[in-house]
Coordinates of C-alpha atoms in Angstrom, one line a residue:
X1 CA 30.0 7.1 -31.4
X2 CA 32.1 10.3 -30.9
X3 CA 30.1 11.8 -33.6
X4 CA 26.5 11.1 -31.9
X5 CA 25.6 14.2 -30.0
X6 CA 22.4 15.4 -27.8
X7 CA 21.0 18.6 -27.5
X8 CA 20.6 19.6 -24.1
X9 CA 18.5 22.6 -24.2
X10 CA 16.1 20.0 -26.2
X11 CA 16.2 17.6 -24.1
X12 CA 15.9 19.7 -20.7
X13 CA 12.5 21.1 -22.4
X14 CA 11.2 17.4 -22.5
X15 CA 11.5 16.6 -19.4
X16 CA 9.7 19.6 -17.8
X17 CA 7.1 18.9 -20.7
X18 CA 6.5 15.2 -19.4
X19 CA 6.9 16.6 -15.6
X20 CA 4.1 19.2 -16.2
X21 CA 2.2 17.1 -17.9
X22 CA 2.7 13.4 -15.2
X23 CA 2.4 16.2 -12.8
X24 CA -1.1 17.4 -13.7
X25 CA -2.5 14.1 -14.7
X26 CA -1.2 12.8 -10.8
X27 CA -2.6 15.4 -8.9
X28 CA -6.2 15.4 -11.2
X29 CA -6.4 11.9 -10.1
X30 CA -5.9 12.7 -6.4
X31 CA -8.7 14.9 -6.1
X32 CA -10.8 13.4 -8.2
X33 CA -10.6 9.6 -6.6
X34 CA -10.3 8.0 -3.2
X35 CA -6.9 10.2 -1.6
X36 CA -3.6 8.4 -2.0
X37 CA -0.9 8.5 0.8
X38 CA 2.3 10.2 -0.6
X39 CA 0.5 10.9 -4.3
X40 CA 0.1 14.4 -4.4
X41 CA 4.0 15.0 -3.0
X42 CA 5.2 12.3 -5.6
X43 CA 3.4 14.7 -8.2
X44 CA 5.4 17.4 -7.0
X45 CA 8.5 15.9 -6.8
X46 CA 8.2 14.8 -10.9
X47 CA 6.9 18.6 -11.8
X48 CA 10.4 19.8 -9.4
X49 CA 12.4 17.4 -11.1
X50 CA 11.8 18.6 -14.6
X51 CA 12.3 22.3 -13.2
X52 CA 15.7 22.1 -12.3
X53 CA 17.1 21.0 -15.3
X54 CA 15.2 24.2 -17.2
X55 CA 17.1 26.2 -14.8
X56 CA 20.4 24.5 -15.9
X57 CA 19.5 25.8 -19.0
X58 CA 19.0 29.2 -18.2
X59 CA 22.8 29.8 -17.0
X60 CA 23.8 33.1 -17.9
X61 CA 20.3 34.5 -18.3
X62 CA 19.8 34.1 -14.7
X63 CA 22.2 34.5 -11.6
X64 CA 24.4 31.7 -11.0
X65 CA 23.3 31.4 -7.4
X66 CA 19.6 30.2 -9.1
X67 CA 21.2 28.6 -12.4
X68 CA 24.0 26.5 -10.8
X69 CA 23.3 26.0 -7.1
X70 CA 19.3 26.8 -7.2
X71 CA 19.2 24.2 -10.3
X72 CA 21.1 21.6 -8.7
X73 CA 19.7 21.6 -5.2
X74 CA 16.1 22.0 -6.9
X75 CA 17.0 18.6 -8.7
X76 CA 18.0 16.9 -5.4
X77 CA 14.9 18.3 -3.5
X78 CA 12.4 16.5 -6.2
X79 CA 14.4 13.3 -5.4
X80 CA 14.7 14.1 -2.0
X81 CA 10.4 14.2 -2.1
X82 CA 10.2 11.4 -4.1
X83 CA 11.7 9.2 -2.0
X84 CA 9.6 10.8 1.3
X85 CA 6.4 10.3 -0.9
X86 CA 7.6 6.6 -1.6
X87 CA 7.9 5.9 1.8
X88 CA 4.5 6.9 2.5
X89 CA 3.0 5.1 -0.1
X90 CA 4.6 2.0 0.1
X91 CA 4.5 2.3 4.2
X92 CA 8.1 2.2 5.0
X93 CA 10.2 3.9 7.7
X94 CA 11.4 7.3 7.0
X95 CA 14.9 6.4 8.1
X96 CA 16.3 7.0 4.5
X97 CA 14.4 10.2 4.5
X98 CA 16.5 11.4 7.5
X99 CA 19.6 10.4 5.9
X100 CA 18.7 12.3 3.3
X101 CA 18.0 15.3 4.4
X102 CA 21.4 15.7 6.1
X103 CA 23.2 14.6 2.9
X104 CA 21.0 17.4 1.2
X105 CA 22.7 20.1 3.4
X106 CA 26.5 18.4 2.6
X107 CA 25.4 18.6 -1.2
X108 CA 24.8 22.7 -0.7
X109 CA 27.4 23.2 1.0
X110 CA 29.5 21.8 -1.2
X111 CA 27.8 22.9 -4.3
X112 CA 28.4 26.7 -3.1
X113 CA 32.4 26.1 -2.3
X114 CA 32.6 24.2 -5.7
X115 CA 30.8 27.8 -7.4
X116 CA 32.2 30.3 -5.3
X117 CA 35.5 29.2 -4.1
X118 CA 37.2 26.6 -6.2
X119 CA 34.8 26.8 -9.2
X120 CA 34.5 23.1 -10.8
X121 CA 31.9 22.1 -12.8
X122 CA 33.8 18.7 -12.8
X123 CA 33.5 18.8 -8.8
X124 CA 29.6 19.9 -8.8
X125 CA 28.7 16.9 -11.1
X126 CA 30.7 14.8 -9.1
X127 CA 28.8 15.9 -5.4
X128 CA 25.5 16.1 -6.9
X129 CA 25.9 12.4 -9.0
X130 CA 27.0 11.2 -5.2
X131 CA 23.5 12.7 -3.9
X132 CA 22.1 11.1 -6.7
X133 CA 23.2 7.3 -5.6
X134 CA 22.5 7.6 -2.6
X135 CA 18.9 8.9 -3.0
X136 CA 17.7 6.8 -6.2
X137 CA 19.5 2.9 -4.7
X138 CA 17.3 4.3 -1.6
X139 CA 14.6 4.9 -3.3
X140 CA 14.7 1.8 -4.9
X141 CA 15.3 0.0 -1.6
X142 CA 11.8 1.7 0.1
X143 CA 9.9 0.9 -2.9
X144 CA 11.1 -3.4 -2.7
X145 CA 10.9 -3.3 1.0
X146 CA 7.7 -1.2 1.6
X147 CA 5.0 -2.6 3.5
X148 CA 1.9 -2.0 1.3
X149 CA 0.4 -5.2 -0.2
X150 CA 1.1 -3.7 -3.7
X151 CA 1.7 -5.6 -7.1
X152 CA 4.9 -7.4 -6.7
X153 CA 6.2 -7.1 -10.7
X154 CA 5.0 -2.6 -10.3
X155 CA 7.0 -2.7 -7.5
X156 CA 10.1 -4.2 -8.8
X157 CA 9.7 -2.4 -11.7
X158 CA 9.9 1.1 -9.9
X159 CA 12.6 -0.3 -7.7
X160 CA 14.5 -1.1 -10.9
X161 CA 14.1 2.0 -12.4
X162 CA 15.6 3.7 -9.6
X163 CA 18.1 1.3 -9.2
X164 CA 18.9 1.6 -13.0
X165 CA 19.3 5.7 -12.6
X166 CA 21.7 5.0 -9.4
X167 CA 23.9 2.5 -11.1
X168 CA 24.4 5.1 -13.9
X169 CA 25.8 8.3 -11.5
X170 CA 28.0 5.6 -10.2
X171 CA 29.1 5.0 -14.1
X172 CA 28.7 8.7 -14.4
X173 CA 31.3 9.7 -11.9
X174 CA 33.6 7.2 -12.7
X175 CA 34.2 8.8 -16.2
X176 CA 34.3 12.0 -14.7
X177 CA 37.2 11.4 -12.0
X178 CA 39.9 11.5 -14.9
X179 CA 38.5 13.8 -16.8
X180 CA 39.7 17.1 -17.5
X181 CA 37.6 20.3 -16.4
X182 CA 34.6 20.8 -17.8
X183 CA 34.5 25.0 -19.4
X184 CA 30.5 24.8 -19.9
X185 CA 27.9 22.5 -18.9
X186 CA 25.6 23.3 -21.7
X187 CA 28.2 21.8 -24.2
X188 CA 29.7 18.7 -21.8
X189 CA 30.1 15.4 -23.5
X190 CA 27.7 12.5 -24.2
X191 CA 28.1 11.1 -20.6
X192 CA 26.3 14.3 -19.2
X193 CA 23.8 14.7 -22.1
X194 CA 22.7 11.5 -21.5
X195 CA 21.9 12.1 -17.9
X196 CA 18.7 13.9 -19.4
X197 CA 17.9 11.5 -21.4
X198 CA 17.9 8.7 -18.5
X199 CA 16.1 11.1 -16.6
X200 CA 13.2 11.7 -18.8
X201 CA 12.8 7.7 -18.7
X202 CA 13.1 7.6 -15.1
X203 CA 10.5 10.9 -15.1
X204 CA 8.2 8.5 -17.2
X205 CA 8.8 5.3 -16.3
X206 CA 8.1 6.1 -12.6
X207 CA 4.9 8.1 -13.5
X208 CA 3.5 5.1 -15.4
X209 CA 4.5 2.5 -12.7
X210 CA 3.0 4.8 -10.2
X211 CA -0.3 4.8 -11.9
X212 CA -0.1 0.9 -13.1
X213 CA 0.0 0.4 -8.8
X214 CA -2.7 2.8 -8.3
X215 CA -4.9 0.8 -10.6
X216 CA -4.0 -2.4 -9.2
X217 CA -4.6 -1.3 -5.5
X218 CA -8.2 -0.1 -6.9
X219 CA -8.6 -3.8 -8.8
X220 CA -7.5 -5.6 -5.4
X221 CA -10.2 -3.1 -3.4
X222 CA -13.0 -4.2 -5.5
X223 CA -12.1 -7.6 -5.2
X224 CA -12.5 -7.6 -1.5
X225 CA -14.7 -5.7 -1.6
X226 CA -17.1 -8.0 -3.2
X227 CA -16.2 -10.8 -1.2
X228 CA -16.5 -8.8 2.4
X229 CA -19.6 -7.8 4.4
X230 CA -19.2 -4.2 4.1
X231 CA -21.1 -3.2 7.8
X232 CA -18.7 -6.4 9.8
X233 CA -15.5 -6.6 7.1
X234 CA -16.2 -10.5 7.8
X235 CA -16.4 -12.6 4.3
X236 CA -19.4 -12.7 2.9
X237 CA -21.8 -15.2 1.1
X238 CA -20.2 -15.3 -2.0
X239 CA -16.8 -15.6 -0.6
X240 CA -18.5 -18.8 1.2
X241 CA -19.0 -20.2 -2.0
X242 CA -15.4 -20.2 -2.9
X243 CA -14.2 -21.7 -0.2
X244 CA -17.1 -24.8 -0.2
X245 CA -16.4 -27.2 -3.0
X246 CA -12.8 -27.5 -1.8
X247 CA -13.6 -27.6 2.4
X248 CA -15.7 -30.5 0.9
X249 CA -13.1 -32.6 -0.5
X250 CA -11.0 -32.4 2.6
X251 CA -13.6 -34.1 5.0
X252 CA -12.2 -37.1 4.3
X253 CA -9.1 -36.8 6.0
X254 CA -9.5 -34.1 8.4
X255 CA -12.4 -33.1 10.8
X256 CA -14.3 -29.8 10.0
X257 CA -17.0 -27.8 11.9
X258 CA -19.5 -25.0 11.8
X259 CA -20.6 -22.8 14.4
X260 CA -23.9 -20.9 13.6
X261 CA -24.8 -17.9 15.8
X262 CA -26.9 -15.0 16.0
X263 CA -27.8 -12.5 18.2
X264 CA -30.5 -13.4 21.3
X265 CA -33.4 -11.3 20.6
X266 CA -32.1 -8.9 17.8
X267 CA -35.7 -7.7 16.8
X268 CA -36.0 -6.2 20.1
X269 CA -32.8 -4.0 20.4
X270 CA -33.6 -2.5 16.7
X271 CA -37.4 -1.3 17.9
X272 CA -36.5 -0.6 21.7
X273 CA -32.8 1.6 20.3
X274 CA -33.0 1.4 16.9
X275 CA -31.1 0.3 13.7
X276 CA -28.1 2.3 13.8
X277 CA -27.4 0.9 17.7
X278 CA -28.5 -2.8 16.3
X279 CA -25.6 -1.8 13.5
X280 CA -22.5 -1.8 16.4
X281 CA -23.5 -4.5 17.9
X282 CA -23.3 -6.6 15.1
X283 CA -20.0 -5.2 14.8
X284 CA -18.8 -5.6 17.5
X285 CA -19.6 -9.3 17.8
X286 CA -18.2 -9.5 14.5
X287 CA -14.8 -8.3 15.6
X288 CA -15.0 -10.5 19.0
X289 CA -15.3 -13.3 16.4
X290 CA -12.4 -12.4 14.4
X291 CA -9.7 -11.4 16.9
X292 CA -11.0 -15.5 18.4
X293 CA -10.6 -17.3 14.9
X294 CA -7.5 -19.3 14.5
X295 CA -5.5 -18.8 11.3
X296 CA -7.4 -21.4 9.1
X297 CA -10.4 -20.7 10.3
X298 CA -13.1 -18.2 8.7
X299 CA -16.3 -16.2 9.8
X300 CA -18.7 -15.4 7.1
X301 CA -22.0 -12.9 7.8
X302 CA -24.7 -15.9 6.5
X303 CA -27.7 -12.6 6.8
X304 CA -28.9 -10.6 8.8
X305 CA -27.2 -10.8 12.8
X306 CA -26.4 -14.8 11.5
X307 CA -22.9 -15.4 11.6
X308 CA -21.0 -18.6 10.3
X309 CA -17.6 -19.5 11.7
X310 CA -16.0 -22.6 9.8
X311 CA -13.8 -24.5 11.4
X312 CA -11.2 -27.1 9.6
X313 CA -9.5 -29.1 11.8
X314 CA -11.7 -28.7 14.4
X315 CA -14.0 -31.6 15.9
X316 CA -17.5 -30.9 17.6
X317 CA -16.0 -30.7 21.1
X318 CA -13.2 -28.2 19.9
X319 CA -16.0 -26.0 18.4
X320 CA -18.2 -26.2 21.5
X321 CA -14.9 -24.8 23.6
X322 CA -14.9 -22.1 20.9
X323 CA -18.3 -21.0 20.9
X324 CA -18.6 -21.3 24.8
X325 CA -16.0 -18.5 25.4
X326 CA -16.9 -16.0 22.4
X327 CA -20.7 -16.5 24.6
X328 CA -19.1 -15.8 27.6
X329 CA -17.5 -12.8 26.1
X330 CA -20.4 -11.6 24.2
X331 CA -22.7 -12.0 27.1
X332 CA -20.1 -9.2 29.3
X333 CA -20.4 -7.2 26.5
X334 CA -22.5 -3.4 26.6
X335 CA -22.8 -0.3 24.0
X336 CA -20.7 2.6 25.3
X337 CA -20.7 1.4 29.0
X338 CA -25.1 1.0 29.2
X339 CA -25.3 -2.1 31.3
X340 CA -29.3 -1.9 29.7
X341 CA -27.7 -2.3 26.2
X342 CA -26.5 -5.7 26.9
X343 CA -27.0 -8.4 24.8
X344 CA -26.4 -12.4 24.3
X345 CA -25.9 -14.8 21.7
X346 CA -26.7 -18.1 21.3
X347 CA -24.7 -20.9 19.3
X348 CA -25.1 -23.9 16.5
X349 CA -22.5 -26.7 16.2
X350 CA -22.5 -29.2 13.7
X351 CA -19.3 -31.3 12.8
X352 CA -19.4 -32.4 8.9
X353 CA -20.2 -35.8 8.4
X354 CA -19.1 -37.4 5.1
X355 CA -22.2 -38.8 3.3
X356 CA -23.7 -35.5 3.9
X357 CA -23.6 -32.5 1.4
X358 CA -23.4 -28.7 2.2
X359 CA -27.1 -28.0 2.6
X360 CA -27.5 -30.9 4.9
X361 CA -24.4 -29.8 6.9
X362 CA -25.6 -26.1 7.9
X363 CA -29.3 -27.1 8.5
X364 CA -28.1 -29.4 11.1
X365 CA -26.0 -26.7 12.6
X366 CA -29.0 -24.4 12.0
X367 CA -31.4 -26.8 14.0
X368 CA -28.6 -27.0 16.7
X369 CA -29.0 -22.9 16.8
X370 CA -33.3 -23.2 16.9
X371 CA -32.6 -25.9 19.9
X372 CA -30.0 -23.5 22.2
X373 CA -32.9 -20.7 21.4
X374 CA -35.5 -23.5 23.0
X375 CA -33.4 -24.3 25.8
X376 CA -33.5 -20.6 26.9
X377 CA -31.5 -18.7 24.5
X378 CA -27.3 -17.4 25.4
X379 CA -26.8 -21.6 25.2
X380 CA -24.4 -23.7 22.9
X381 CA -26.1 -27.0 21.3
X382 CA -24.6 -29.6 19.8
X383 CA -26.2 -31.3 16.3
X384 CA -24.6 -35.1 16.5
X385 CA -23.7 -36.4 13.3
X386 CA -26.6 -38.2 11.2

């Protein structure tokens, strides 16, 4: 093992090769797709990364001031970015950004007494391996915890990377505490050359993970995408589908209603206001709908201004009480404060009966929305069970 060695100058030019190159490819995809919270900073952070270990590299060709104490502080700001691009991403409190900001300013401050006035390079490794825990476990911490419905195994994946790099500038320090001083960097032993080496994995590792939860984000969007109304965000007919076969099992041992409603004289406010108008107030009976739904039930745009709200659990009556105070609601309701764009729903009820199928289930609750038009329209009827 003593005889194993790493070049550090050849290492150093890989990892600002792969940070150029992640770097590039990261920010190509943000402006060529959909923008990405925190993407084009996380992109940043990898290419400043991979440049502060270049200006290591560069000690004696360049002042001290930018080999030693630019190099280092570069290296913390990518990680400092990095974990303020995580945050955004995943959508998690910026507290660990705070912290980390003021632990930046400790890290220079000590960086420039331990280069100007008690030079250690022992001491420098030490405070910037200590920067290091703190802002990779962090890191990993925001990246678990984050908010964002995100692909659980990417997730702990980056979080284990990060965690990974942290535990090893604890191990790192540790076997520099009894050390003796270090007389140049460039030639330290194999605990320090393998810093680069774990830092071009982390530098790819996070890259790759970064794009893996990119693509899964994009998989999940058109996903729900194809199961959602796109003008209400309600589910859609297909979605309905999915959910019949096994609703229909369940009749037997719990209650289950429809409500069927559409909006009173919808022809009418498209020729007299037009289609876009017609538009928002679709929606904005679609969103009176959902903020009424309980949590197992589901509304579903059936076509057109025709909206389906599926109730388990729910008995005739139950449904009636429902449908009476969304009309109540809908019937208060005007487009940007015109009492003349008012409007008025009327409402189908039909509770599942079980020697009836699906098709006979919805046309009763569709007859029960024909009869509250007949009766004089911005009414609730009732379909009793056959």
């Amino acid at each position: 093992m003593d005889d194993f060695s790493l070049d550090i100058r050849t290492l150093n030019f890989i990892i600002i090769l792969f940070s150029l190159i992640y770097c590039i490819g990261l920010l190509l995809f943000q402006f060529t797709q959909q923008t990405i919270r925190g993407l084009s900073v996380f992109a940043m952070s990898i290419l400043i990364i991979g440049t502060g270990p270049l200006m290591l590299s560069l000690r004696g060709d360049i002042p001290d001031w930018l080999s030693i104490v630019g190099a280092n502080m570069l290296i913390a700001f990518g990680f400092h970015l990095s974990l303020y691009s995580l945050c955004l991403f995943r959508k998690y409190s910026l507290k660990y950004t705070h912290f980390s900001s003021l632990m930046m300013f400790v890290t220079l401050i000590s960086l420039i007494y331990f280069t100007y006035y008690v030079p250690s390079i022992k001491y420098r490794i030490i405070v910037i391996s200590l920067y290091m825990v703190f802002v990779t476990l962090s890191t990993a911490i925001v990246v678990l915890k984050g908010k964002n419905d995100d692909l659980v195994l990417a997730t702990r994946m980056m979080s284990l990377s990060f965690a990974i790099y942290g535990g090893f500038m604890i191990f790192r320090i540790i076997a520099v505490l009894p050390s003796l001083e270090l007389t140049n960097f460039m030639t330290a032993g194999l605990i320090h050359q393998l810093t680069f080496l774990f830092s071009i994995i982390l530098i790819v590792s996070m890259s790759f993970i970064m794009l893996w939860m990119i693509n899964a984000r994009l998989l999940n969007s058109i996903h729900t995408l194809s199961y959602q109304d796109p003008l209400t965000t309600l589910k859609n007919r297909r979605a309905l589908e999915d959910v019949v076969p096994t609703m229909m099992k369940k009749v037997k041992t719990a209650p289950i209603s429809i409500i069927m409603t559409d909006i009173d004289q919808f022809k009418s406010i498209n020729d007299l206001h037009g289609h876009i108008v017609g538009d928002r107030v679709i929606k904005m009976i679609a969103e009176t709908i959902k903020k009424s739904l309980h949590s197992s039930a589901a509304a579903f745009r059936f076509g057109g201004d025709e909206i389906m709200i599926l109730l388990p659990g729910s008995h005739a009556e139950q449904a009636k009480e429902m449908a009476n105070k969304l009309r109540q609601s809908i019937s208060e309701m005007t487009v940007d404060g015109n009492s003349e764009l008012s409007f008025t729903s009327s409402f189908g009820i039909a509770q599942l009966s079980s020697s009836e199928n699906w098709e006979e289930f919805v046309d009763r609750a569709d007859k029960a929305l024909y009869q509250a038009k007949s009766n004089g329209r911005n009414r609730v009827a009732i379909c009793s069970q056959t």
